[in-house]
XYZ file of C-alpha atoms in Angstrom:
709
model
C -10.636 24.855 5.763
C -11.663 23.390 2.425
C -13.417 26.413 0.993
C -10.578 28.828 1.816
C -12.603 31.982 1.374
C -9.671 34.053 2.597
C -7.470 32.475 -0.028
C -9.867 32.784 -2.950
C -10.431 36.471 -2.336
C -6.712 37.163 -2.532
C -5.816 34.755 -5.287
C -8.692 34.380 -7.738
C -8.892 38.043 -8.651
C -5.169 38.232 -9.360
C -4.658 34.902 -11.085
C -7.724 33.320 -12.687
C -8.323 35.895 -15.408
C -4.758 35.500 -16.681
C -3.615 32.260 -15.175
C -1.209 30.975 -17.810
C 1.720 32.064 -19.891
C 2.952 30.382 -22.999
C 5.922 28.086 -22.612
C 6.534 24.481 -21.630
C 8.900 23.150 -19.040
C 12.386 22.272 -20.301
C 12.791 18.732 -18.952
C 16.275 18.381 -20.476
C 17.625 21.189 -18.269
C 16.633 19.450 -15.018
C 19.308 17.688 -12.988
C 17.470 15.127 -10.853
C 20.568 13.485 -9.414
C 20.624 9.873 -8.164
C 19.166 8.326 -5.028
C 21.774 5.556 -4.762
C 23.924 3.360 -6.988
C 21.153 0.932 -7.998
C 19.278 0.986 -11.296
C 15.953 0.302 -9.570
C 15.614 2.462 -6.438
C 13.716 5.770 -6.838
C 14.184 5.577 -10.588
C 11.572 5.907 -13.368
C 10.579 2.276 -13.975
C 7.756 1.221 -16.293
C 6.861 -2.452 -15.802
C 4.751 -4.693 -17.963
C 4.037 -8.167 -16.592
C 3.139 -10.728 -19.229
C 2.072 -13.958 -17.558
C 2.417 -16.290 -20.492
C 0.014 -19.196 -20.829
C 1.400 -22.499 -22.098
C -0.300 -22.009 -25.475
C 1.295 -18.561 -25.930
C 4.540 -20.384 -26.749
C 2.909 -21.894 -29.831
C 3.955 -19.842 -32.897
C 5.246 -17.098 -30.575
C 6.345 -14.068 -32.623
C 9.316 -12.690 -30.692
C 9.762 -9.611 -32.898
C 6.101 -8.664 -32.542
C 6.264 -9.177 -28.779
C 9.347 -6.961 -28.424
C 7.843 -4.270 -30.645
C 4.683 -4.203 -28.516
C 6.883 -3.596 -25.471
C 8.687 -0.730 -27.186
C 5.437 0.784 -28.460
C 4.234 0.875 -24.854
C 7.347 2.793 -23.657
C 8.053 -0.028 -21.199
C 11.593 -0.357 -19.841
C 11.180 -3.527 -17.692
C 9.337 -6.716 -18.644
C 8.311 -9.355 -16.143
C 8.613 -12.592 -18.124
C 7.371 -16.081 -17.194
C 10.524 -18.211 -17.006
C 10.200 -21.252 -14.760
C 8.844 -23.091 -11.758
C 5.398 -24.378 -12.633
C 6.252 -24.208 -16.349
C 9.694 -23.822 -17.916
C 9.613 -21.593 -20.989
C 13.183 -22.525 -21.834
C 14.754 -25.937 -22.684
C 15.452 -27.074 -19.122
C 17.610 -30.138 -18.586
C 16.345 -30.785 -15.053
C 14.182 -33.939 -14.815
C 11.678 -32.469 -12.350
C 11.185 -29.105 -14.037
C 8.081 -29.272 -16.226
C 8.831 -27.954 -19.724
C 6.190 -26.125 -21.766
C 4.937 -28.721 -24.281
C 3.949 -26.008 -26.791
C 7.392 -24.410 -26.907
C 9.665 -24.741 -29.913
C 13.271 -23.712 -29.467
C 14.129 -21.355 -26.602
C 11.394 -18.793 -25.960
C 13.101 -17.154 -22.960
C 16.485 -16.966 -24.662
C 15.132 -15.279 -27.801
C 12.951 -12.804 -25.910
C 15.651 -11.794 -23.424
C 18.235 -11.283 -26.177
C 16.017 -8.999 -28.242
C 14.678 -7.041 -25.266
C 18.219 -6.405 -24.058
C 19.263 -5.277 -27.543
C 16.532 -2.639 -27.309
C 17.486 -1.435 -23.839
C 14.664 -3.215 -21.985
C 15.451 -5.000 -18.727
C 13.973 -8.394 -17.824
C 12.606 -9.566 -14.490
C 12.319 -13.358 -14.566
C 9.193 -14.838 -12.963
C 9.336 -18.116 -11.027
C 6.574 -19.890 -9.122
C 7.488 -22.758 -6.813
C 4.163 -22.872 -4.965
C 2.828 -25.630 -7.219
C 4.272 -28.639 -9.024
C 2.908 -30.123 -12.247
C 0.898 -33.280 -11.623
C 3.176 -35.315 -13.917
C 6.038 -34.716 -11.483
C 4.437 -34.095 -8.093
C 3.400 -37.613 -7.118
C 6.903 -38.895 -7.853
C 8.119 -36.680 -4.989
C 5.344 -36.619 -2.389
C 7.680 -35.337 0.346
C 7.712 -32.039 -1.559
C 3.954 -31.556 -1.236
C 1.655 -29.634 1.061
C -0.613 -31.765 3.282
C -4.032 -30.401 4.246
C -5.612 -30.556 7.700
C -7.445 -33.647 6.375
C -4.105 -35.320 5.624
C -4.449 -34.964 1.843
C -2.282 -33.603 -0.958
C -4.161 -30.807 -2.728
C -4.672 -31.096 -6.495
C -5.099 -27.656 -8.049
C -5.798 -27.302 -11.783
C -3.227 -29.760 -13.056
C -0.808 -29.086 -10.211
C -0.267 -30.036 -6.586
C 0.477 -27.490 -3.863
C 4.079 -27.653 -2.687
C 5.269 -26.924 0.844
C 7.798 -24.258 1.764
C 9.559 -26.731 4.083
C 9.759 -29.513 1.496
C 12.846 -30.132 -0.609
C 11.244 -28.719 -3.773
C 11.359 -25.193 -2.334
C 14.262 -25.781 0.050
C 16.605 -27.493 -2.456
C 15.317 -28.266 -5.954
C 14.144 -24.713 -6.584
C 17.761 -23.623 -6.169
C 18.747 -25.989 -8.972
C 16.116 -24.418 -11.232
C 17.360 -20.925 -10.367
C 20.968 -21.914 -10.977
C 20.142 -23.339 -14.410
C 18.107 -20.309 -15.525
C 20.321 -17.577 -14.076
C 23.462 -19.215 -15.477
C 21.863 -19.354 -18.912
C 20.339 -15.873 -19.305
C 21.316 -12.271 -18.423
C 18.298 -11.372 -16.278
C 18.186 -8.090 -14.372
C 15.828 -9.166 -11.582
C 14.060 -12.224 -10.211
C 10.434 -12.337 -9.056
C 8.885 -15.097 -6.965
C 5.122 -15.524 -7.146
C 2.997 -16.938 -4.309
C 6.018 -17.494 -2.101
C 5.560 -18.580 1.495
C 3.098 -20.730 3.409
C 0.148 -21.885 1.302
C -3.284 -22.650 2.749
C -5.588 -22.007 -0.231
C -5.901 -23.168 -3.817
C -6.647 -20.922 -6.795
C -10.384 -21.230 -6.152
C -9.833 -19.799 -2.649
C -10.758 -23.077 -0.969
C -9.130 -23.198 2.453
C -7.204 -26.375 3.312
C -5.663 -25.466 6.660
C -2.172 -25.322 8.135
C 0.192 -27.677 6.305
C 0.539 -30.951 8.211
C 3.387 -32.499 6.222
C 6.171 -34.245 8.119
C 8.664 -31.506 7.196
C 6.519 -28.781 8.801
C 5.852 -30.902 11.876
C 9.518 -31.699 12.421
C 10.814 -28.197 11.785
C 8.243 -26.596 14.091
C 8.922 -29.152 16.832
C 12.696 -28.709 16.497
C 12.325 -24.929 16.586
C 9.825 -24.553 19.430
C 9.473 -27.901 21.176
C 5.748 -27.734 20.375
C 3.411 -29.792 18.237
C 2.179 -28.162 15.044
C -1.277 -26.548 15.447
C -4.096 -27.573 13.118
C -6.362 -24.541 13.532
C -5.568 -20.870 12.942
C -6.693 -19.311 16.218
C -4.962 -16.118 17.356
C -6.148 -16.827 20.913
C -4.103 -20.046 20.928
C -0.526 -19.381 22.192
C 0.771 -22.270 20.074
C -0.676 -20.701 16.943
C 0.930 -17.391 17.891
C 4.261 -19.229 18.069
C 3.465 -20.762 14.681
C 2.862 -17.294 13.253
C 6.302 -16.235 14.441
C 7.770 -19.495 13.081
C 6.197 -18.865 9.659
C 7.673 -15.397 9.452
C 11.116 -16.533 10.608
C 11.359 -19.506 8.255
C 10.006 -17.556 5.292
C 12.568 -14.807 5.886
C 15.307 -17.420 6.252
C 14.432 -18.999 2.882
C 14.304 -15.626 1.164
C 17.716 -14.842 2.637
C 19.160 -18.076 1.262
C 17.596 -17.375 -2.129
C 18.993 -13.847 -2.181
C 22.501 -15.035 -1.321
C 22.315 -17.792 -3.936
C 21.136 -15.374 -6.613
C 23.887 -12.885 -5.820
C 26.522 -15.603 -5.961
C 25.295 -16.530 -9.431
C 24.899 -12.915 -10.586
C 25.748 -10.068 -8.144
C 23.782 -7.560 -10.239
C 20.414 -9.317 -9.882
C 17.767 -7.853 -7.569
C 15.080 -9.955 -5.860
C 11.386 -9.028 -5.996
C 8.798 -10.605 -3.684
C 5.519 -9.669 -1.969
C 7.301 -8.547 1.219
C 10.336 -6.515 2.352
C 12.772 -9.421 1.922
C 13.574 -8.324 -1.639
C 14.920 -5.065 -3.028
C 11.781 -4.527 -5.124
C 8.536 -5.002 -3.180
C 5.842 -6.377 -5.450
C 2.140 -5.653 -4.856
C -1.068 -5.653 -6.897
C -3.914 -3.173 -7.164
C -7.263 -3.842 -8.747
C -10.252 -5.989 -8.093
C -10.645 -7.831 -4.814
C -10.784 -11.171 -6.644
C -13.325 -12.921 -4.448
C -15.323 -10.001 -3.045
C -15.388 -7.923 -6.207
C -14.982 -4.779 -4.109
C -12.525 -2.025 -4.978
C -10.396 -0.123 -2.495
C -10.255 3.340 -4.045
C -6.730 4.113 -2.838
C -5.292 0.639 -3.402
C -2.252 1.646 -5.457
C -1.645 4.664 -3.220
C -1.478 2.394 -0.179
C 0.814 -0.118 -1.907
C 3.318 2.538 -2.986
C 3.260 4.759 0.100
C 3.865 1.962 2.608
C 7.143 1.006 0.897
C 8.467 4.512 0.226
C 7.546 5.608 3.747
C 9.257 2.650 5.432
C 12.462 1.796 3.553
C 15.231 3.732 1.842
C 16.577 0.503 0.308
C 13.323 -0.935 -1.065
C 11.430 0.143 -4.184
C 7.690 -0.376 -4.712
C 6.524 -2.225 -7.808
C 2.734 -2.168 -7.835
C 0.932 -3.717 -10.779
C -2.510 -2.650 -11.885
C -4.367 -5.906 -12.527
C -5.773 -5.537 -16.030
C -7.641 -8.811 -15.529
C -11.093 -8.695 -13.953
C -10.315 -11.389 -11.400
C -8.554 -14.673 -10.787
C -11.577 -16.511 -12.093
C -12.128 -14.079 -15.002
C -8.611 -13.602 -16.290
C -9.531 -13.178 -19.949
C -11.622 -10.025 -19.494
C -10.445 -6.712 -18.110
C -11.573 -4.331 -15.415
C -13.224 -1.070 -16.364
C -10.631 1.104 -18.143
C -11.425 3.928 -15.729
C -10.006 1.837 -12.860
C -6.640 1.774 -14.603
C -7.019 5.507 -15.136
C -7.007 5.814 -11.327
C -4.571 3.150 -10.132
C -1.733 3.815 -12.559
C -1.616 7.585 -11.855
C -1.688 6.668 -8.148
C 1.429 4.535 -8.688
C 3.163 7.355 -10.517
C 2.083 10.372 -8.461
C 2.976 8.729 -5.171
C 6.532 8.227 -6.428
C 6.441 4.574 -7.487
C 6.989 2.681 -10.713
C 4.247 2.315 -13.292
C 3.124 -1.294 -13.571
C 0.479 -3.372 -15.317
C -0.256 -7.096 -15.317
C -1.644 -8.986 -18.335
C -2.503 -12.633 -18.868
C -0.856 -13.491 -22.157
C 0.852 -10.559 -23.881
C -0.155 -7.166 -25.162
C -1.138 -8.272 -28.656
C -3.462 -11.149 -27.761
C -5.767 -9.483 -25.242
C -9.478 -10.191 -25.640
C -10.334 -6.861 -23.986
C -8.233 -4.018 -25.427
C -10.203 -0.961 -24.280
C -7.620 0.255 -21.744
C -4.517 -0.365 -23.846
C -4.474 3.084 -25.579
C -4.757 4.767 -22.170
C -2.018 2.527 -20.796
C 0.287 3.615 -23.618
C -0.630 7.252 -23.046
C 0.323 6.965 -19.365
C 3.643 5.218 -20.027
C 4.529 7.735 -22.722
C 3.800 10.600 -20.316
C 6.002 8.932 -17.702
C 8.830 8.381 -20.188
C 8.678 11.953 -21.493
C 8.846 13.346 -17.957
C 10.918 10.647 -16.298
C 13.366 13.130 -14.745
C 10.477 14.357 -12.612
C 10.088 10.825 -11.209
C 13.767 10.380 -10.377
C 15.287 10.751 -6.897
C 12.105 12.062 -5.279
C 10.645 11.702 -1.806
C 7.784 12.943 0.331
C 8.166 15.767 2.830
C 4.953 15.046 4.736
C 4.798 16.119 8.363
C 2.467 13.239 9.266
C 3.370 9.562 9.407
C 0.486 7.071 9.484
C 1.910 3.984 11.201
C 0.112 0.897 9.914
C -1.998 -1.229 12.257
C -5.226 -3.058 11.454
C -6.280 -2.902 7.806
C -9.726 -1.303 8.111
C -8.435 1.268 10.605
C -5.591 2.217 8.271
C -7.919 2.605 5.330
C -10.489 4.712 7.127
C -7.800 7.090 8.356
C -6.297 7.194 4.870
C -9.716 8.169 3.481
C -10.063 11.063 5.906
C -6.553 12.353 5.248
C -6.872 12.094 1.461
C -10.345 13.656 1.354
C -9.037 16.596 3.379
C -5.868 16.912 1.245
C -3.619 16.334 4.250
C -0.204 15.060 3.182
C 1.040 11.902 4.925
C 3.434 8.975 4.679
C 2.578 5.333 5.389
C 5.024 3.516 7.658
C 5.156 -0.098 8.788
C 5.340 -0.229 12.580
C 8.344 -2.551 12.423
C 10.209 -0.087 10.193
C 10.225 2.632 12.870
C 12.975 0.745 14.689
C 15.089 0.024 11.614
C 18.094 1.922 10.289
C 16.661 2.028 6.757
C 13.762 4.357 7.551
C 13.885 6.937 4.688
C 13.519 9.899 7.031
C 14.388 10.646 10.631
C 11.546 10.082 13.075
C 11.911 13.673 14.232
C 11.073 14.841 10.695
C 7.448 14.033 11.521
C 5.377 16.467 13.526
C 2.745 13.775 14.103
C 2.643 9.983 14.146
C -0.784 8.354 13.855
C -0.801 4.904 15.464
C -3.747 3.217 13.770
C -4.943 0.430 16.068
C -1.510 -1.177 16.480
C -2.369 -3.888 18.980
C 0.964 -5.773 18.919
C 3.943 -3.855 20.332
C 7.191 -4.971 21.923
C 8.867 -3.057 24.735
C 11.348 -1.379 22.375
C 8.511 0.033 20.275
C 6.763 1.329 23.413
C 9.960 3.035 24.573
C 10.581 4.538 21.119
C 7.113 6.122 20.931
C 7.206 7.462 24.504
C 10.646 8.947 23.864
C 9.446 10.535 20.595
C 6.581 12.292 22.391
C 8.626 13.277 25.415
C 11.132 15.041 23.138
C 8.393 17.086 21.466
C 6.615 14.788 19.018
C 2.862 14.363 18.737
C 0.871 11.146 18.463
C -2.724 10.234 17.705
C -3.352 6.658 18.859
C -6.581 4.915 17.868
C -8.063 1.564 18.795
C -6.143 -0.632 21.210
C -2.437 0.323 21.125
C -0.028 -2.183 22.610
C -2.565 -4.359 24.431
C -0.626 -7.409 23.130
C 3.058 -8.231 22.940
C 4.833 -8.473 19.596
C 3.444 -11.930 18.735
C -0.130 -11.167 19.810
C -0.171 -12.503 23.379
C -2.713 -10.432 25.369
C -1.094 -8.414 28.170
C -4.340 -6.855 29.423
C -2.719 -3.521 30.117
C -1.827 -0.293 28.311
C 1.886 0.457 28.328
C 2.318 3.760 26.472
C 2.883 6.375 29.182
C 2.365 9.212 26.721
C -1.356 8.373 26.474
C -1.986 9.686 29.986
C -4.204 6.816 31.165
C -4.020 4.076 33.770
C -2.610 0.818 32.441
C -5.726 -1.091 33.554
C -8.729 -1.102 31.241
C -11.914 -2.981 30.512
C -12.787 -3.996 26.958
C -16.373 -3.325 25.940
C -17.000 -5.761 23.075
C -19.253 -4.704 20.185
C -21.471 -2.474 22.332
C -24.074 -1.496 19.753
C -25.952 0.692 19.513
C -23.659 3.019 21.509
C -22.925 6.725 21.352
C -20.517 9.384 22.531
C -22.011 12.536 24.035
C -20.514 15.892 23.020
C -20.962 18.610 25.693
C -20.991 22.343 25.001
C -17.596 22.750 26.668
C -16.195 20.019 24.467
C -17.618 21.686 21.368
C -15.681 24.825 22.273
C -12.507 22.745 22.658
C -12.968 20.726 19.454
C -14.416 23.509 17.317
C -17.882 25.044 17.596
C -18.341 25.425 13.845
C -17.822 21.723 13.205
C -19.803 20.440 16.201
C -22.596 22.994 16.681
C -25.262 20.902 14.981
C -24.821 17.509 16.646
C -24.578 16.277 20.222
C -24.038 12.542 19.690
C -21.473 10.511 17.750
C -22.305 6.951 16.714
C -19.864 4.335 18.045
C -20.098 0.791 16.659
C -16.696 -0.490 17.702
C -15.050 -2.343 20.526
C -14.239 0.243 23.168
C -11.660 0.502 25.938
C -13.022 1.755 29.260
C -10.059 3.788 30.453
C -9.276 6.317 33.180
C -7.084 9.379 32.569
C -4.315 10.217 35.029
C -2.607 13.449 36.030
C -3.493 16.435 33.868
C -4.848 14.378 30.954
C -8.229 15.668 29.760
C -11.302 13.512 29.115
C -13.360 14.445 26.062
C -16.728 12.903 25.099
C -18.556 10.403 27.296
C -19.775 6.940 26.472
C -23.443 5.947 26.417
C -23.265 2.132 26.089
C -25.857 -0.044 24.385
C -29.000 2.040 24.086
C -32.261 0.184 23.546
C -32.766 -1.073 20.010
C -36.435 -1.821 19.495
C -39.779 -0.053 19.053
C -39.380 3.726 18.697
C -41.286 4.226 21.938
C -38.435 2.488 23.784
C -35.459 4.010 21.931
C -34.080 6.652 24.280
C -31.612 7.118 27.106
C -31.524 9.127 30.325
C -28.744 11.300 31.727
C -27.967 8.696 34.378
C -26.952 6.274 31.591
C -24.125 8.574 30.457
C -20.859 7.147 31.822
C -17.600 8.899 32.690
C -15.612 6.770 30.240
C -13.991 9.117 27.698
C -14.178 8.716 23.927
C -11.017 10.840 23.603
C -8.143 11.550 26.001
C -5.823 14.519 25.439
C -2.477 14.588 27.244
C 0.730 16.589 27.453
C 3.764 14.373 27.940
C 7.151 16.007 28.325
C 7.540 18.465 25.449
C 5.003 16.606 23.282
C 1.288 15.882 23.018
C -0.839 12.771 22.685
C -4.455 12.134 21.751
C -5.924 8.702 22.448
C -9.174 7.574 20.788
C -9.840 4.199 22.512
C -12.026 2.831 19.721
C -11.669 2.262 15.982
C -12.620 5.596 14.466
C -10.870 4.756 11.178
C -12.773 1.498 10.741
C -15.990 3.337 11.516
C -15.298 5.937 8.826
C -14.303 3.295 6.301
C -17.610 1.531 7.026
C -20.048 4.454 6.984
C -18.144 7.629 6.034
C -19.931 9.450 8.840
C -19.505 13.226 9.058
C -19.218 13.204 12.853
C -16.298 10.779 12.762
C -14.509 12.933 10.214
C -15.181 16.072 12.259
C -13.777 14.459 15.396
C -10.682 13.166 13.599
C -9.938 16.573 12.061
C -10.545 18.343 15.377
C -7.852 16.217 17.016
C -5.373 17.228 14.306
C -6.276 20.896 13.951
C -7.415 21.964 17.423
C -5.955 19.530 19.960
C -2.620 18.625 18.378
C -2.369 21.803 16.261
C -0.645 20.068 13.353
C 0.477 22.458 10.626
C -0.811 21.780 7.131
C 1.689 22.080 4.311
C -0.948 22.328 1.579
C -4.462 23.811 1.505
C -6.870 23.878 -1.426
C -10.472 24.423 -2.438
C -10.375 21.311 -4.646
C -13.214 18.890 -3.768
C -12.607 15.847 -1.536
C -12.734 13.607 -4.620
C -9.411 15.050 -5.787
C -6.507 13.033 -4.351
C -3.336 15.079 -3.951
C 0.327 14.234 -3.384
C 3.403 16.372 -2.763
C 6.954 15.323 -3.699
C 10.378 16.977 -3.670
C 13.531 16.182 -5.619
C 16.356 15.243 -3.251
C 18.830 16.990 -5.552
C 17.063 20.299 -4.922
C 15.941 20.908 -8.511
C 12.138 20.854 -8.201
C 9.056 19.749 -6.339
C 5.594 18.857 -7.555
C 2.000 18.392 -6.543
C 0.059 15.496 -8.027
C -3.718 15.610 -8.546
C -5.960 12.595 -9.312
C -9.618 13.088 -10.182
C -11.936 10.493 -8.557
C -15.230 12.086 -9.604
C -16.012 9.223 -12.010
C -16.449 6.583 -9.291
C -19.909 5.651 -8.016
C -19.665 2.609 -5.770
C -18.214 -0.170 -7.923
C -18.873 1.695 -11.167
C -16.072 3.737 -12.728
C -16.671 6.365 -15.393
C -14.755 9.178 -17.037
C -14.196 11.895 -14.414
C -15.838 15.301 -14.493
C -13.450 18.105 -15.413
C -12.665 20.397 -12.470
C -12.004 24.057 -13.231
C -9.774 26.559 -11.373
C -8.569 24.706 -8.282
C -6.785 27.099 -5.933
C -3.767 25.665 -4.093
C -1.640 27.218 -1.369
C 1.530 25.371 -0.341
C 4.842 25.899 1.416
C 7.740 24.999 -0.935
C 11.167 23.764 0.176
C 12.897 26.694 -1.540
C 11.839 29.939 -3.279
C 10.063 29.163 -6.552
C 11.089 30.509 -9.959
C 8.503 28.917 -12.255
C 5.427 26.682 -12.003
C 4.182 24.427 -14.797
C 1.051 22.398 -15.408
C 2.612 19.347 -17.065
C -0.443 17.725 -18.679
C -1.647 20.958 -20.247
C 1.894 22.130 -21.041
C 1.309 25.595 -19.591
C 3.349 27.845 -17.349
C 1.202 29.152 -14.493
C 1.258 32.522 -12.795
C 1.600 32.382 -9.018
C 1.957 34.537 -5.928
C 4.747 33.994 -3.364
C 4.539 35.634 0.069
C 5.832 34.779 3.550
C 7.166 31.414 2.443
C 3.848 30.314 0.866
C 2.987 29.961 -2.810
C -0.523 30.496 -4.167
C -1.508 29.191 -7.596
C -4.650 28.256 -9.521
C -4.776 25.095 -11.640
C -6.954 25.998 -14.671
C -8.342 22.496 -15.242
C -8.077 18.932 -13.989
C -9.206 16.066 -16.191
C -8.058 12.621 -14.996
C -4.750 13.665 -13.417
C -2.292 16.543 -13.345
C 1.192 17.435 -12.136
C 2.004 20.936 -10.949
C 5.808 21.298 -11.024
C 7.686 24.074 -9.244
C 11.244 24.890 -10.318
C 13.409 26.691 -7.775
C 15.263 29.966 -8.130
């Protein structure tokens, strides 16, 4: 599919030799329309987060700060306001005021930013209390599993159920919001705390407030150990989510009473703007290549009333805040934010003019300027993917994302809980295929929804262990999705390595001879469900469990060791289809990137489920592609991000890619196509509802915009 010989023959000869015309796109003539009545939802936002240190308030040059924001084409600033440190002259006795501040830093900055058309998101952090205040109010503090208050770099950890977060924080918010015209409020590190900044684990909070509230809510004693196999801990998990949501609801209502125009931003769906971070994995040092893509897609695919705000972490790590990541990482993550339809965002310690590592700053300004110049193209847009990847376990999600992105298959990310909500951005029936990626926890309503979707003509690919637990994680020891075409009873084979799946000649014909002709075994290093198909469901692949691992003379298996347990089950259910892979194929691919796993995954999409692709290309797998339409019917575009500069954890300038052929099915007949980075109008061919075009060059990223007739 990737090489598209049939396509190149027809397109290259007619397009490559004269692929461009003079003329740039007229952005001013585009009418993008509006998504809703908010200023923040599906609008072109450019965030800069400046986490001010205490000493930044000393001789702070407000005019210089504001000018640096304007020079960076930023239209929203996230400003440190209060909580751990008040950067304004607070009158509250238990709100620690910045000792380096002279006058009113927040007041001066907000006034001048507003005068220049820049909005302000005020940052608060109630997770910690300054040590000069904390021990005067010990009932506010977190208590470790050892019965101790936790001192953390001049602060003590507070508890979500203590009066600091439940009551006093509201006084801080009231004072600040009543004093300054903020546009949004952001809460950092909200929720239940178990770790300090050095990632030391201190256990479930054992303060008297947590104990009483949990006992009053459930009748149970607070657990001390996080053990998902413990039913009390599963109740505690539910309790944490409920109480956290309840507090966020109270905060939201309080904020709106003080200022109805303010929007809340938190690290979860409880706020209008969903904050996330992309960059280094602080403790592991590992990078997830599609980090920003994941953060943006999961919000836009799940909610029509939530906007993603992902920040690229300019800092190298929590413990190395004063140096920056490789500039080429920002060159990847910020285009991912933008080309998946989200806001541009970056996160600095200090402010733009006092960075010790300034290598990425020119590129940052180049990206924000590009976004500002073309902001109509980032307004009121949405995906039209035919595939929805419903989020389950993290490694499974990421492995499946890798395979889809490497094969240029368009998809949305959807939280499982969002499928049942009224704010899903698109109708469920808009999706030809839902991929259920190892979603172990399902309630009965979710089961019924998925079975109904398939029965009415939808298609699903379920991997891992779908619905083996109830919604809070209690094991049910049965499979409940009827669409899978298997008996409800199963046996779990735990970590059966080294194990394999045998591919027969008949199965190669079914899955695709070209892809499977040169291998007969597929490695399987995952937990595995021993299942039995029912009715007309077809078994594909057979399990060979736990082959000898030892001297080469002993490493073999006989035919009588091949079981009848299938590695894939294919079923027709009502008017729809289902494929069940009862092991974690996504996690396996994320771990090893094995060709056989990719071949099997693609065979289920192309040959078993026969899912139509909306875009095909000869661009290499290291080119990430996105596809967006304008809801006002003015345009659509294809985004391209060049990942050729990454080698493991090293990031370098990408290799330029020449003449990438793309074939796609537009929403409406196309009048003109433009390459936005190069500023060129491209020639194209339009036949039978498909458009064929060649992109002359791809450096770090590109946008190919189609205007309709």
